[in-house]
Amino acid sequence: MATIFQGLGGGAATALTNSFDSKKLLLPSTRRSVSERKVSFSVVRSDGTVNLNLGGSSARARRVDQLITNAVATKADSSAASSTSKPGHELLLFEALREGLEEEMDRDPHVCVMGEDVGHYGGSYKVTKGLADKYGDLRVLDTPIAENSFTGMGIGAAMTGLRPIIEGMNMGFLLLAFNQISNNCGMLHYTSGGQFTIPVVIRGPGGVGRQLGAEHSQRLESYFQSIPGIQMVACSTPYNAKGLMKAAIRSENPVILFEHVLLYNLKERIPDEEYICNLEEAEMVRPGEHVTILTYSRMRYHVMQAAKTLVNKGYDPEVIDIRSLKPFDLHTIGNSVKKTHRVLIVEECMRTGGIGASLTAAITENFHDYLDAPIVCLSSQDVPTPYAGTLEEWTVVQPAQIVTAVEQLCQ
């Protein structure tokens, strides 16, 4: 039986750390240039250094100083080489998404973008900045504020042979298009007897930000996971953001790409060579022996912050970023469960009916005999996300709770 473990408290600091190599497909090509964004922002690099470009905002500077940037990346710390000596090029996560999108638009003239303010404004988080000038207003189409209309239009365009990328300015707004996504996007291939494919990508920012309020802090993974015919992936690093974007565009299936609003300014060095990531493959973030920790999106960094404390206490956690929310990579997950015999799931999704609940069921059904302890699942509380910052932190899993859960699992 699975035990759902829910607690409160813990620090609010967020740790951002390096990403790790997963199995990847390298394609013979070169990187194409992408227009750069010149605005004020704070950057947490993959090597843990903080770079500030705040335009004189001392309050923001104090907030960034609170970030813990030395989370464990590997089993043993090693001196990192200078980032300037490494191959590849550095990009923020939103720039990596844009680079992947631009490369696919160059490669395939059927790829197009539609959504609110995606054109000359460049998107609410600048993922499409500069694309309208390069490709024109028909391939980068600004739409009215009508999610059900332009989502349905994108699905219809996919039926005729185009490959639309539909941007939701905020993932919560896509609830207005739930009928189009469920009854049309996910089912038309089946209901047409295979006459139509729907190669559409639905993407946008979501998750709990910093005091964005309940309606702008939605985690829609739990809403969409039950729709037949749809794949779901969640990016967590610039590397996998670009790789998953390119793979989603090339897929013949409808894909929902979840991006976390707090990860857009994460910086990482990615390869100059073209590559794609497998849409159905999890990423081994940190090998370990004592407990399997399954997570995704922003919670990857809360887990890695907790991992440093756990290592100092003598534990050896194995951390897996599941990335593919539907279907699950049960091969990678199963091999880890067979090795550690203990599972902790950490998610930002709601406790009831969330990704963690589905993952718990899948592991119990397939690997119950390998478990030495009940599965523990740490999830957000089943309440609207408060606007007050302190209360907002209490509704989301914090690193201290992860440490406590692992200690109890390994007793």
Coordinates of C-alpha atoms in Angstrom, one line a residue:
M1 CA 0.0 0.0 0.0
A2 CA 1.2 3.5 -0.7
T3 CA 1.4 6.0 2.1
I4 CA 0.8 9.6 1.3
F5 CA 3.1 11.7 3.4
Q6 CA 2.2 15.4 3.9
G7 CA 3.9 17.9 6.1
L8 CA 4.4 21.6 6.6
G9 CA 7.3 24.0 7.2
G10 CA 10.8 24.0 5.9
G11 CA 12.9 26.8 4.4
A12 CA 11.9 28.6 1.4
A13 CA 15.3 28.9 -0.4
T14 CA 15.5 27.5 -3.9
A15 CA 18.6 25.7 -5.1
L16 CA 19.5 25.8 -8.7
T17 CA 22.2 23.3 -9.9
N18 CA 23.7 21.7 -12.9
S19 CA 21.9 19.4 -15.2
F20 CA 23.2 16.0 -16.2
D21 CA 23.7 14.0 -19.3
S22 CA 20.9 11.7 -20.3
K23 CA 20.9 9.6 -23.4
K24 CA 20.6 12.0 -26.2
L25 CA 20.6 11.9 -30.0
L26 CA 23.1 14.2 -31.7
L27 CA 22.3 15.3 -35.2
P28 CA 24.8 16.7 -37.7
S29 CA 24.0 20.4 -37.8
T30 CA 25.1 23.7 -36.4
R31 CA 23.4 26.1 -34.1
R32 CA 21.5 28.9 -35.7
S33 CA 21.7 32.4 -34.2
V34 CA 18.9 33.6 -32.0
S35 CA 18.1 37.2 -31.2
E36 CA 19.2 38.1 -27.6
R37 CA 17.1 39.6 -24.9
K38 CA 18.4 42.7 -23.3
V39 CA 16.5 43.3 -20.1
S40 CA 17.2 43.3 -16.4
F41 CA 17.2 39.9 -14.8
S42 CA 18.9 37.7 -12.2
V43 CA 20.7 34.7 -13.4
V44 CA 21.6 31.6 -11.4
R45 CA 24.2 29.7 -13.5
S46 CA 24.4 25.9 -13.6
D47 CA 27.7 26.1 -11.7
G48 CA 26.0 27.8 -8.8
T49 CA 27.2 31.4 -9.4
V50 CA 24.8 34.3 -9.2
N51 CA 25.0 37.0 -11.8
L52 CA 22.9 40.1 -11.2
N53 CA 21.6 42.6 -13.7
L54 CA 19.1 44.4 -11.6
G55 CA 19.0 47.9 -12.9
G56 CA 19.6 49.3 -9.4
S57 CA 16.9 47.2 -7.6
S58 CA 18.4 46.6 -4.1
A59 CA 15.3 44.8 -3.0
R60 CA 15.6 42.3 -5.8
A61 CA 19.3 41.9 -5.0
R62 CA 18.6 41.0 -1.4
R63 CA 16.1 38.4 -2.6
V64 CA 18.5 36.8 -5.0
D65 CA 21.2 36.7 -2.2
Q66 CA 18.9 34.2 -0.4
L67 CA 19.3 31.6 -3.0
I68 CA 21.3 28.5 -2.1
T69 CA 23.4 27.7 -5.1
N70 CA 25.7 24.9 -4.0
A71 CA 23.3 22.0 -4.2
V72 CA 24.8 18.6 -4.7
A73 CA 25.2 17.6 -8.4
T74 CA 27.1 14.4 -8.2
K75 CA 28.0 11.8 -5.5
A76 CA 31.3 13.5 -4.9
D77 CA 32.1 17.2 -5.3
S78 CA 34.7 18.0 -7.9
S79 CA 36.3 21.3 -8.9
A80 CA 34.4 22.7 -11.8
A81 CA 36.3 23.9 -14.8
S82 CA 35.8 27.5 -15.9
S83 CA 32.6 27.8 -17.9
T84 CA 34.6 29.6 -20.6
S85 CA 36.7 26.6 -21.3
K86 CA 33.7 24.2 -21.8
P87 CA 32.4 23.5 -25.3
G88 CA 29.0 24.8 -26.3
H89 CA 27.3 28.1 -25.6
E90 CA 25.4 29.4 -22.5
L91 CA 21.7 30.1 -22.7
L92 CA 18.9 31.0 -20.3
L93 CA 16.1 28.5 -20.3
F94 CA 13.7 30.8 -22.2
E95 CA 16.5 31.4 -24.8
A96 CA 17.0 27.6 -25.2
L97 CA 13.3 27.2 -25.9
R98 CA 13.5 30.0 -28.5
E99 CA 16.6 28.5 -30.1
G100 CA 14.9 25.1 -30.4
L101 CA 11.8 26.7 -31.8
E102 CA 13.8 28.8 -34.3
E103 CA 15.9 25.8 -35.5
E104 CA 12.7 23.9 -36.2
M105 CA 11.1 26.8 -38.0
D106 CA 14.2 27.0 -40.2
R107 CA 14.1 23.3 -40.8
D108 CA 10.4 22.9 -41.6
P109 CA 8.3 25.6 -43.2
H110 CA 5.1 23.9 -41.8
V111 CA 6.1 24.9 -38.2
C112 CA 4.2 28.0 -37.0
V113 CA 3.4 29.7 -33.7
M114 CA 0.2 31.2 -32.4
G115 CA -1.0 32.8 -29.2
E116 CA -1.5 36.0 -27.3
D117 CA 1.4 38.5 -27.8
V118 CA 3.7 35.9 -29.4
G119 CA 4.4 38.2 -32.4
H120 CA 6.2 41.5 -32.2
Y121 CA 5.9 41.7 -28.4
G122 CA 7.8 38.4 -28.2
G123 CA 5.6 36.5 -25.8
S124 CA 5.0 37.1 -22.1
Y125 CA 8.4 35.5 -21.2
K126 CA 10.1 36.4 -24.5
V127 CA 10.3 32.9 -25.8
T128 CA 9.2 34.0 -29.3
K129 CA 11.1 37.4 -29.3
G130 CA 12.4 38.3 -32.7
L131 CA 10.6 35.4 -34.6
A132 CA 7.8 37.6 -36.1
D133 CA 10.4 39.9 -37.7
K134 CA 12.2 36.9 -39.1
Y135 CA 9.3 34.7 -40.3
G136 CA 6.4 37.1 -40.7
D137 CA 3.0 37.6 -39.1
L138 CA 1.5 34.5 -40.7
R139 CA 4.0 32.0 -39.2
V140 CA 4.1 33.9 -35.8
L141 CA 0.4 34.8 -35.4
D142 CA -0.9 37.1 -32.7
T143 CA -4.3 36.0 -31.6
P144 CA -7.2 37.7 -29.7
I145 CA -7.6 36.8 -26.0
A146 CA -9.7 33.7 -26.7
E147 CA -7.9 30.5 -25.7
N148 CA -10.7 28.2 -26.9
S149 CA -10.7 29.8 -30.3
F150 CA -7.0 29.9 -31.2
T151 CA -6.4 26.4 -29.6
G152 CA -9.1 25.0 -31.8
M153 CA -7.7 26.9 -34.8
G154 CA -4.2 25.4 -34.1
I155 CA -5.7 21.9 -33.9
G156 CA -7.5 22.4 -37.2
A157 CA -4.3 23.7 -38.8
A158 CA -2.5 20.5 -37.6
M159 CA -5.2 18.5 -39.3
T160 CA -4.3 20.2 -42.6
G161 CA -0.6 19.4 -42.4
L162 CA 0.9 22.3 -40.4
R163 CA 2.8 21.9 -37.1
P164 CA 1.5 24.6 -34.8
I165 CA 3.0 25.6 -31.5
I166 CA 0.2 27.0 -29.3
E167 CA 1.4 29.2 -26.5
G168 CA -0.8 29.8 -23.4
M169 CA 0.3 33.0 -21.8
N170 CA -0.3 31.2 -18.6
M171 CA -1.1 27.5 -18.3
G172 CA -4.1 28.3 -16.2
F173 CA -5.7 30.1 -19.1
L174 CA -5.8 26.9 -21.1
L175 CA -8.6 25.6 -19.0
L176 CA -10.7 27.8 -21.3
A177 CA -9.6 25.5 -24.1
F178 CA -10.1 22.2 -22.2
N179 CA -12.8 21.0 -24.6
Q180 CA -10.6 21.6 -27.7
I181 CA -7.6 19.9 -26.0
S182 CA -9.6 16.9 -24.7
N183 CA -12.3 16.2 -27.3
N184 CA -10.4 17.3 -30.4
C185 CA -6.6 17.4 -29.8
G186 CA -6.4 14.0 -28.0
M187 CA -9.1 12.1 -29.8
L188 CA -9.3 13.1 -33.4
H189 CA -6.7 10.7 -34.6
Y190 CA -8.8 7.9 -33.1
T191 CA -12.2 9.2 -34.0
S192 CA -11.2 9.8 -37.6
G193 CA -10.0 6.2 -38.0
G194 CA -6.4 7.4 -38.4
Q195 CA -7.2 9.8 -41.2
F196 CA -5.8 12.7 -39.3
T197 CA -2.7 13.2 -37.2
I198 CA -2.5 16.2 -34.8
P199 CA 1.2 17.2 -34.6
V200 CA 0.6 20.1 -32.3
V201 CA 2.6 21.4 -29.3
I202 CA 0.8 23.2 -26.5
R203 CA 3.2 25.0 -24.2
G204 CA 3.4 27.8 -21.7
P205 CA 4.4 28.9 -18.1
G206 CA 2.8 27.4 -15.1
G207 CA 3.5 26.4 -11.5
V208 CA 3.8 28.4 -8.3
G209 CA 5.7 31.6 -8.9
R210 CA 6.3 34.3 -6.4
Q211 CA 3.1 35.7 -5.2
L212 CA 1.2 35.3 -8.5
G213 CA -2.1 34.4 -6.8
A214 CA -4.2 31.3 -7.0
E215 CA -5.4 31.6 -10.6
H216 CA -1.9 32.2 -12.0
S217 CA -0.3 29.4 -9.9
Q218 CA -2.1 26.4 -11.5
R219 CA -0.4 23.1 -12.1
L220 CA -2.5 21.6 -14.9
E221 CA -0.6 18.3 -15.2
S222 CA -3.3 16.6 -13.1
Y223 CA -6.0 18.0 -15.4
F224 CA -4.5 16.8 -18.6
Q225 CA -3.0 13.5 -17.7
S226 CA -6.3 11.6 -18.1
I227 CA -6.9 12.7 -21.7
P228 CA -6.2 9.8 -24.1
G229 CA -3.9 10.4 -27.0
I230 CA -1.8 13.2 -25.4
Q231 CA 1.8 13.2 -24.3
M232 CA 3.0 15.4 -21.5
V233 CA 6.6 16.5 -20.7
A234 CA 8.1 18.9 -18.3
C235 CA 11.4 20.7 -18.8
S236 CA 13.7 21.6 -16.0
T237 CA 17.0 22.8 -17.5
P238 CA 18.0 24.8 -20.7
Y239 CA 19.4 21.5 -22.1
N240 CA 16.3 19.5 -21.9
A241 CA 14.0 22.5 -22.6
K242 CA 15.6 22.8 -26.1
G243 CA 15.7 19.1 -26.7
L244 CA 12.1 18.5 -25.6
M245 CA 10.9 21.4 -27.6
K246 CA 12.5 20.1 -30.8
A247 CA 11.3 16.5 -30.1
A248 CA 7.7 17.7 -29.4
I249 CA 7.6 19.7 -32.7
R250 CA 8.7 16.7 -34.7
S251 CA 6.3 14.3 -33.0
E252 CA 3.2 13.2 -34.8
N253 CA 1.3 13.1 -31.5
P254 CA -0.1 16.2 -29.6
V255 CA 2.4 17.1 -26.9
I256 CA 1.9 19.4 -23.9
L257 CA 5.2 21.0 -22.8
F258 CA 5.1 22.3 -19.2
E259 CA 7.5 25.1 -18.4
H260 CA 7.9 26.5 -14.9
V261 CA 7.6 30.2 -14.5
L262 CA 10.6 30.4 -12.0
L263 CA 13.0 28.5 -14.2
Y264 CA 13.1 30.7 -17.2
N265 CA 16.2 32.6 -16.0
L266 CA 18.2 29.4 -15.3
K267 CA 21.4 29.4 -17.3
E268 CA 23.3 26.4 -18.6
R269 CA 25.9 25.6 -21.2
I270 CA 24.4 23.5 -24.0
P271 CA 26.0 21.8 -27.0
D272 CA 26.6 23.7 -30.3
E273 CA 25.5 20.6 -32.2
E274 CA 21.9 20.0 -32.8
Y275 CA 20.3 17.4 -30.5
I276 CA 16.8 16.2 -29.4
C277 CA 15.7 14.6 -26.2
N278 CA 13.5 11.5 -26.0
L279 CA 10.0 12.5 -25.1
E280 CA 9.5 9.2 -23.1
E281 CA 12.7 9.1 -21.2
A282 CA 13.5 10.1 -17.7
E283 CA 16.8 11.7 -16.7
M284 CA 19.2 10.2 -14.1
V285 CA 20.2 13.3 -12.2
R286 CA 22.2 11.7 -9.4
P287 CA 23.0 8.0 -9.0
G288 CA 22.6 6.6 -5.5
E289 CA 21.9 3.4 -3.4
H290 CA 19.6 4.2 -0.5
V291 CA 16.4 5.7 -1.8
T292 CA 14.9 6.6 -5.2
I293 CA 13.6 10.2 -5.3
L294 CA 11.4 10.9 -8.3
T295 CA 10.7 14.5 -9.2
Y296 CA 10.3 16.9 -12.1
S297 CA 10.3 20.6 -13.0
R298 CA 11.1 23.1 -10.3
M299 CA 11.1 20.4 -7.5
R300 CA 14.2 19.0 -9.1
Y301 CA 16.1 21.8 -7.4
H302 CA 14.4 21.5 -4.1
V303 CA 15.4 17.8 -4.2
M304 CA 19.0 18.6 -5.0
Q305 CA 19.2 21.1 -2.2
A306 CA 17.9 18.4 0.2
A307 CA 20.4 15.9 -1.3
K308 CA 23.3 17.9 -0.1
T309 CA 22.0 17.7 3.5
L310 CA 21.2 14.0 3.1
V311 CA 24.7 13.2 1.8
N312 CA 26.2 15.1 4.8
K313 CA 24.1 12.9 7.0
G314 CA 25.3 9.7 5.4
Y315 CA 22.5 9.0 3.0
D316 CA 23.0 8.2 -0.7
P317 CA 19.8 9.2 -2.6
E318 CA 19.2 8.5 -6.3
V319 CA 17.5 11.4 -8.0
I320 CA 15.5 11.0 -11.2
D321 CA 13.9 13.8 -13.1
I322 CA 11.0 11.9 -14.7
R323 CA 10.5 14.6 -17.4
S324 CA 7.9 12.4 -19.3
L325 CA 4.7 12.9 -17.3
K326 CA 2.7 10.8 -19.7
P327 CA 3.7 8.1 -20.3
F328 CA 6.1 7.3 -17.4
D329 CA 9.5 5.9 -18.2
L330 CA 8.9 2.8 -16.1
H331 CA 12.2 1.2 -17.4
T332 CA 14.4 3.8 -15.7
I333 CA 12.1 4.1 -12.7
G334 CA 11.9 0.3 -12.3
N335 CA 15.6 -0.3 -12.4
S336 CA 16.1 2.3 -9.7
V337 CA 13.4 0.8 -7.5
K338 CA 15.0 -2.6 -7.9
K339 CA 18.3 -1.2 -6.7
T340 CA 17.2 1.1 -3.8
H341 CA 13.9 -0.6 -2.7
R342 CA 12.5 2.7 -1.4
V343 CA 10.7 5.5 -3.3
L344 CA 10.0 9.1 -2.5
I345 CA 8.0 11.2 -4.9
V346 CA 8.4 15.0 -4.8
E347 CA 6.1 17.1 -6.9
E348 CA 4.6 20.6 -7.0
C349 CA 1.3 19.2 -8.3
M350 CA -1.7 18.8 -5.9
R351 CA -1.8 15.8 -3.6
T352 CA -5.2 14.6 -4.8
G353 CA -5.2 13.1 -8.3
G354 CA -1.8 14.5 -9.1
I355 CA 1.2 13.1 -11.0
G356 CA 2.5 11.6 -7.8
A357 CA -0.7 9.7 -7.2
S358 CA -0.5 8.2 -10.7
L359 CA 3.2 7.4 -10.3
T360 CA 2.5 5.8 -6.9
A361 CA -0.1 3.5 -8.6
A362 CA 2.2 2.6 -11.5
I363 CA 5.1 1.7 -9.2
T364 CA 2.8 -0.3 -6.9
E365 CA 1.3 -2.3 -9.8
N366 CA 4.6 -3.0 -11.5
F367 CA 7.3 -3.1 -8.7
H368 CA 5.5 -3.9 -5.5
D369 CA 7.6 -7.0 -4.7
Y370 CA 10.8 -4.9 -4.8
L371 CA 9.7 -2.3 -2.2
D372 CA 11.0 -2.6 1.4
A373 CA 8.9 0.4 2.6
P374 CA 5.6 2.1 1.6
I375 CA 5.9 4.7 -1.2
V376 CA 6.1 8.3 0.2
C377 CA 4.6 11.2 -1.8
L378 CA 5.3 14.8 -1.0
S379 CA 2.9 17.1 -2.8
S380 CA 1.4 20.6 -2.6
Q381 CA -1.6 21.0 -0.3
D382 CA -5.1 20.9 -1.7
V383 CA -5.7 24.6 -1.3
P384 CA -5.7 27.6 -3.6
T385 CA -2.2 29.0 -3.7
P386 CA -2.2 32.0 -1.3
Y387 CA -0.9 35.4 -2.4
A388 CA 1.0 36.0 0.8
G389 CA 4.5 34.9 0.3
T390 CA 4.9 33.1 3.6
L391 CA 1.7 31.2 3.2
E392 CA 2.6 30.4 -0.4
E393 CA 5.8 28.7 0.7
W394 CA 3.9 26.6 3.3
T395 CA 1.6 25.1 0.6
V396 CA 4.6 23.8 -1.5
V397 CA 7.1 21.1 -0.6
Q398 CA 10.3 22.5 0.9
P399 CA 13.8 20.9 1.1
A400 CA 13.5 20.3 4.9
Q401 CA 10.4 18.1 4.4
I402 CA 12.3 16.0 1.8
V403 CA 15.2 15.5 4.3
T404 CA 12.7 14.4 7.0
A405 CA 10.9 12.0 4.6
V406 CA 14.1 10.3 3.5
E407 CA 15.3 9.9 7.1
Q408 CA 12.0 8.2 8.0
L409 CA 12.0 6.0 4.8
C410 CA 15.5 4.8 5.5
Q411 CA 15.0 3.9 9.2

